[in-house]
Amino acid sequence: MEDTFDKEKVIECMFDPVTSSILAELENGEKECSFLSEKSSISENEVLERLSYLLDHGFIFKNSNNGKSVFSANAEKLTQILENSDTFDATIEGLEKMDSYLN
């Protein structure tokens, strides 16, 4: 069964400044919700809220470890959404154009 999701909503979640900082923390491996909350200066409930769409569609995994919520990123799926995104292509083109102006 294939998961259906709104690509634009996923990208919007990923590029939100707070959520992207949480995702950056997850690049180095799983992290407890309390750690992510402290690092991003938001409540644990808000961490859950911000990651909820990504959790629902398998971009982020949530496990319990001794009663604590632990998150990890599905790096392959996150990378795929960016590589297959028109937004990503447009961003790369914009950066290349800006680079040509600067050089």
Short mmCIF file of N, CA and C in Angstrom, two decimals:
data_model
loop_
_atom_site.label_atom_id
_atom_site.label_comp_id
_atom_site.label_asym_id
_atom_site.label_seq_id
_atom_site.Cartn_x
_atom_site.Cartn_y
_atom_site.Cartn_z
N MET A 1 0.84 -1.18 0.00
CA MET A 1 0.00 0.00 0.00
C MET A 1 0.89 1.25 0.00
N GLU A 2 0.66 2.13 -0.94
CA GLU A 2 1.48 3.32 -1.07
C GLU A 2 0.90 4.47 -0.25
N ASP A 3 1.78 5.15 0.44
CA ASP A 3 1.38 6.29 1.26
C ASP A 3 1.15 7.50 0.35
N THR A 4 0.04 8.17 0.53
CA THR A 4 -0.22 9.38 -0.24
C THR A 4 -0.11 10.57 0.69
N PHE A 5 0.58 11.58 0.23
CA PHE A 5 0.79 12.78 1.03
C PHE A 5 0.90 13.97 0.10
N ASP A 6 0.74 15.14 0.65
CA ASP A 6 0.85 16.39 -0.07
C ASP A 6 2.31 16.83 -0.05
N LYS A 7 2.97 16.74 -1.22
CA LYS A 7 4.39 17.09 -1.30
C LYS A 7 4.66 18.52 -0.84
N GLU A 8 3.79 19.42 -1.23
CA GLU A 8 3.98 20.82 -0.85
C GLU A 8 3.90 20.99 0.67
N LYS A 9 3.01 20.26 1.30
CA LYS A 9 2.88 20.34 2.77
C LYS A 9 4.13 19.79 3.43
N VAL A 10 4.68 18.70 2.90
CA VAL A 10 5.91 18.13 3.45
C VAL A 10 7.05 19.13 3.32
N ILE A 11 7.18 19.72 2.15
CA ILE A 11 8.25 20.70 1.92
C ILE A 11 8.06 21.92 2.81
N GLU A 12 6.81 22.36 2.95
CA GLU A 12 6.51 23.49 3.83
C GLU A 12 6.95 23.17 5.27
N CYS A 13 6.66 21.96 5.72
CA CYS A 13 7.08 21.54 7.07
C CYS A 13 8.60 21.54 7.17
N MET A 14 9.26 21.00 6.16
CA MET A 14 10.71 20.87 6.20
C MET A 14 11.43 22.22 6.20
N PHE A 15 10.85 23.21 5.53
CA PHE A 15 11.52 24.50 5.42
C PHE A 15 11.05 25.53 6.43
N ASP A 16 10.12 25.14 7.29
CA ASP A 16 9.77 26.00 8.41
C ASP A 16 11.03 26.14 9.27
N PRO A 17 11.39 27.36 9.68
CA PRO A 17 12.65 27.55 10.42
C PRO A 17 12.80 26.68 11.67
N VAL A 18 11.75 26.55 12.46
CA VAL A 18 11.84 25.76 13.69
C VAL A 18 11.91 24.27 13.36
N THR A 19 11.03 23.83 12.47
CA THR A 19 11.02 22.41 12.10
C THR A 19 12.31 22.01 11.42
N SER A 20 12.86 22.87 10.58
CA SER A 20 14.11 22.53 9.91
C SER A 20 15.26 22.41 10.92
N SER A 21 15.23 23.20 11.98
CA SER A 21 16.28 23.05 13.01
C SER A 21 16.12 21.72 13.75
N ILE A 22 14.88 21.30 13.95
CA ILE A 22 14.63 19.99 14.57
C ILE A 22 15.14 18.88 13.65
N LEU A 23 14.82 18.99 12.37
CA LEU A 23 15.28 17.99 11.41
C LEU A 23 16.81 17.95 11.33
N ALA A 24 17.43 19.10 11.43
CA ALA A 24 18.90 19.15 11.42
C ALA A 24 19.48 18.37 12.59
N GLU A 25 18.84 18.46 13.75
CA GLU A 25 19.29 17.70 14.92
C GLU A 25 19.16 16.20 14.67
N LEU A 26 18.13 15.81 13.93
CA LEU A 26 17.88 14.39 13.67
C LEU A 26 18.81 13.81 12.61
N GLU A 27 19.51 14.67 11.88
CA GLU A 27 20.47 14.19 10.88
C GLU A 27 21.57 13.34 11.50
N ASN A 28 21.91 13.64 12.74
CA ASN A 28 23.00 12.93 13.42
C ASN A 28 22.52 11.74 14.22
N GLY A 29 21.25 11.37 14.06
CA GLY A 29 20.73 10.21 14.78
C GLY A 29 19.52 10.57 15.62
N GLU A 30 18.98 9.57 16.29
CA GLU A 30 17.75 9.79 17.06
C GLU A 30 17.99 10.68 18.26
N LYS A 31 16.94 11.42 18.59
CA LYS A 31 17.00 12.37 19.71
C LYS A 31 15.71 12.27 20.51
N GLU A 32 15.83 12.50 21.82
CA GLU A 32 14.65 12.55 22.68
C GLU A 32 13.88 13.84 22.43
N CYS A 33 12.58 13.76 22.61
CA CYS A 33 11.72 14.93 22.43
C CYS A 33 12.15 16.07 23.35
N SER A 34 12.52 15.74 24.58
CA SER A 34 12.93 16.79 25.52
C SER A 34 14.17 17.53 25.02
N PHE A 35 15.11 16.82 24.39
CA PHE A 35 16.30 17.44 23.83
C PHE A 35 15.91 18.38 22.69
N LEU A 36 15.03 17.90 21.79
CA LEU A 36 14.60 18.72 20.66
C LEU A 36 13.84 19.95 21.13
N SER A 37 13.05 19.77 22.18
CA SER A 37 12.29 20.88 22.77
C SER A 37 13.24 21.95 23.30
N GLU A 38 14.23 21.50 24.03
CA GLU A 38 15.20 22.44 24.62
C GLU A 38 16.00 23.15 23.53
N LYS A 39 16.47 22.42 22.54
CA LYS A 39 17.28 23.00 21.46
C LYS A 39 16.51 24.04 20.64
N SER A 40 15.21 23.78 20.44
CA SER A 40 14.43 24.67 19.60
C SER A 40 13.61 25.69 20.40
N SER A 41 13.73 25.65 21.73
CA SER A 41 13.04 26.59 22.62
C SER A 41 11.53 26.57 22.46
N ILE A 42 10.98 25.37 22.28
CA ILE A 42 9.53 25.20 22.22
C ILE A 42 9.16 24.04 23.14
N SER A 43 7.89 23.91 23.44
CA SER A 43 7.44 22.82 24.32
C SER A 43 7.50 21.48 23.59
N GLU A 44 7.50 20.41 24.37
CA GLU A 44 7.49 19.07 23.77
C GLU A 44 6.23 18.86 22.95
N ASN A 45 5.10 19.41 23.41
CA ASN A 45 3.86 19.30 22.65
C ASN A 45 3.98 19.99 21.30
N GLU A 46 4.67 21.13 21.27
CA GLU A 46 4.84 21.83 20.00
C GLU A 46 5.78 21.05 19.07
N VAL A 47 6.79 20.39 19.63
CA VAL A 47 7.66 19.53 18.81
C VAL A 47 6.79 18.48 18.13
N LEU A 48 5.94 17.82 18.92
CA LEU A 48 5.04 16.80 18.37
C LEU A 48 4.12 17.37 17.30
N GLU A 49 3.59 18.56 17.57
CA GLU A 49 2.69 19.20 16.62
C GLU A 49 3.40 19.52 15.31
N ARG A 50 4.61 20.08 15.41
CA ARG A 50 5.36 20.45 14.21
C ARG A 50 5.78 19.25 13.38
N LEU A 51 6.02 18.13 14.05
CA LEU A 51 6.46 16.92 13.34
C LEU A 51 5.30 16.00 12.96
N SER A 52 4.08 16.34 13.37
CA SER A 52 2.95 15.42 13.21
C SER A 52 2.72 14.98 11.76
N TYR A 53 2.73 15.90 10.81
CA TYR A 53 2.49 15.52 9.42
C TYR A 53 3.61 14.62 8.90
N LEU A 54 4.83 14.95 9.27
CA LEU A 54 5.97 14.14 8.85
C LEU A 54 5.93 12.76 9.51
N LEU A 55 5.47 12.70 10.75
CA LEU A 55 5.30 11.42 11.46
C LEU A 55 4.21 10.58 10.79
N ASP A 56 3.09 11.21 10.48
CA ASP A 56 1.96 10.50 9.89
C ASP A 56 2.31 9.83 8.56
N HIS A 57 3.29 10.38 7.87
CA HIS A 57 3.62 9.88 6.53
C HIS A 57 5.00 9.23 6.44
N GLY A 58 5.59 8.90 7.58
CA GLY A 58 6.81 8.10 7.59
C GLY A 58 8.10 8.84 7.29
N PHE A 59 8.09 10.17 7.35
CA PHE A 59 9.33 10.92 7.15
C PHE A 59 10.13 10.99 8.45
N ILE A 60 9.43 10.89 9.56
CA ILE A 60 10.02 10.87 10.90
C ILE A 60 9.42 9.67 11.63
N PHE A 61 10.24 9.01 12.43
CA PHE A 61 9.77 7.89 13.25
C PHE A 61 9.79 8.30 14.72
N LYS A 62 8.82 7.78 15.46
CA LYS A 62 8.74 8.05 16.89
C LYS A 62 8.70 6.72 17.62
N ASN A 63 9.58 6.56 18.59
CA ASN A 63 9.63 5.37 19.43
C ASN A 63 9.60 5.81 20.89
N SER A 64 9.28 4.88 21.75
CA SER A 64 9.35 5.16 23.19
C SER A 64 10.54 4.41 23.77
N ASN A 65 11.30 5.10 24.59
CA ASN A 65 12.47 4.53 25.23
C ASN A 65 12.38 4.90 26.70
N ASN A 66 12.08 3.93 27.54
CA ASN A 66 11.90 4.17 28.98
C ASN A 66 10.87 5.26 29.25
N GLY A 67 9.77 5.24 28.49
CA GLY A 67 8.71 6.21 28.69
C GLY A 67 8.95 7.57 28.06
N LYS A 68 10.06 7.73 27.36
CA LYS A 68 10.39 9.00 26.71
C LYS A 68 10.22 8.86 25.20
N SER A 69 9.71 9.89 24.57
CA SER A 69 9.56 9.89 23.11
C SER A 69 10.91 10.16 22.46
N VAL A 70 11.26 9.29 21.52
CA VAL A 70 12.51 9.42 20.79
C VAL A 70 12.19 9.48 19.30
N PHE A 71 12.75 10.47 18.62
CA PHE A 71 12.50 10.66 17.20
C PHE A 71 13.74 10.33 16.38
N SER A 72 13.49 9.83 15.18
CA SER A 72 14.57 9.63 14.21
C SER A 72 14.02 9.99 12.83
N ALA A 73 14.92 10.36 11.94
CA ALA A 73 14.52 10.78 10.60
C ALA A 73 14.65 9.62 9.63
N ASN A 74 13.73 9.57 8.69
CA ASN A 74 13.83 8.65 7.57
C ASN A 74 14.56 9.43 6.47
N ALA A 75 15.89 9.44 6.56
CA ALA A 75 16.71 10.29 5.69
C ALA A 75 16.47 9.99 4.21
N GLU A 76 16.29 8.74 3.88
CA GLU A 76 16.09 8.37 2.47
C GLU A 76 14.80 8.99 1.93
N LYS A 77 13.73 8.90 2.71
CA LYS A 77 12.45 9.45 2.26
C LYS A 77 12.49 10.97 2.22
N LEU A 78 13.15 11.61 3.18
CA LEU A 78 13.27 13.07 3.18
C LEU A 78 14.08 13.54 1.98
N THR A 79 15.15 12.82 1.67
CA THR A 79 15.98 13.18 0.52
C THR A 79 15.21 13.02 -0.78
N GLN A 80 14.46 11.93 -0.89
CA GLN A 80 13.67 11.69 -2.10
C GLN A 80 12.68 12.80 -2.37
N ILE A 81 12.02 13.28 -1.34
CA ILE A 81 11.01 14.32 -1.55
C ILE A 81 11.67 15.60 -2.06
N LEU A 82 12.86 15.89 -1.60
CA LEU A 82 13.56 17.09 -2.08
C LEU A 82 14.08 16.90 -3.50
N GLU A 83 14.64 15.74 -3.77
CA GLU A 83 15.19 15.49 -5.10
C GLU A 83 14.11 15.45 -6.18
N ASN A 84 12.92 15.03 -5.81
CA ASN A 84 11.83 14.91 -6.77
C ASN A 84 10.90 16.10 -6.73
N SER A 85 11.34 17.18 -6.14
CA SER A 85 10.48 18.35 -5.96
C SER A 85 10.80 19.43 -6.97
N ASP A 86 9.75 20.02 -7.53
CA ASP A 86 9.93 21.16 -8.43
C ASP A 86 10.52 22.34 -7.66
N THR A 87 10.16 22.45 -6.39
CA THR A 87 10.67 23.53 -5.54
C THR A 87 12.18 23.40 -5.42
N PHE A 88 12.67 22.17 -5.25
CA PHE A 88 14.10 21.94 -5.13
C PHE A 88 14.80 22.36 -6.42
N ASP A 89 14.24 21.95 -7.56
CA ASP A 89 14.84 22.31 -8.85
C ASP A 89 14.87 23.82 -9.04
N ALA A 90 13.78 24.48 -8.68
CA ALA A 90 13.72 25.94 -8.81
C ALA A 90 14.73 26.61 -7.89
N THR A 91 14.92 26.06 -6.70
CA THR A 91 15.89 26.61 -5.75
C THR A 91 17.29 26.49 -6.31
N ILE A 92 17.62 25.31 -6.85
CA ILE A 92 18.95 25.09 -7.43
C ILE A 92 19.17 26.05 -8.60
N GLU A 93 18.17 26.20 -9.46
CA GLU A 93 18.29 27.12 -10.60
C GLU A 93 18.50 28.55 -10.11
N GLY A 94 17.78 28.93 -9.07
CA GLY A 94 17.94 30.27 -8.51
C GLY A 94 19.32 30.50 -7.95
N LEU A 95 19.85 29.49 -7.27
CA LEU A 95 21.20 29.60 -6.71
C LEU A 95 22.24 29.67 -7.81
N GLU A 96 22.06 28.88 -8.86
CA GLU A 96 23.00 28.92 -10.00
C GLU A 96 22.97 30.28 -10.68
N LYS A 97 21.77 30.84 -10.83
CA LYS A 97 21.63 32.16 -11.47
C LYS A 97 22.30 33.22 -10.60
N MET A 98 22.08 33.16 -9.28
CA MET A 98 22.68 34.12 -8.38
C MET A 98 24.21 34.00 -8.42
N ASP A 99 24.70 32.77 -8.47
CA ASP A 99 26.13 32.53 -8.54
C ASP A 99 26.72 33.13 -9.80
N SER A 100 26.01 33.00 -10.92
CA SER A 100 26.53 33.56 -12.18
C SER A 100 26.59 35.09 -12.12
N TYR A 101 25.66 35.72 -11.43
CA TYR A 101 25.69 37.18 -11.28
C TYR A 101 26.86 37.61 -10.38
N LEU A 102 27.13 36.82 -9.35
CA LEU A 102 28.20 37.17 -8.43
C LEU A 102 29.59 36.96 -9.03
N ASN A 103 29.69 36.03 -9.95
CA ASN A 103 30.98 35.76 -10.59
C ASN A 103 31.09 36.61 -11.82
#
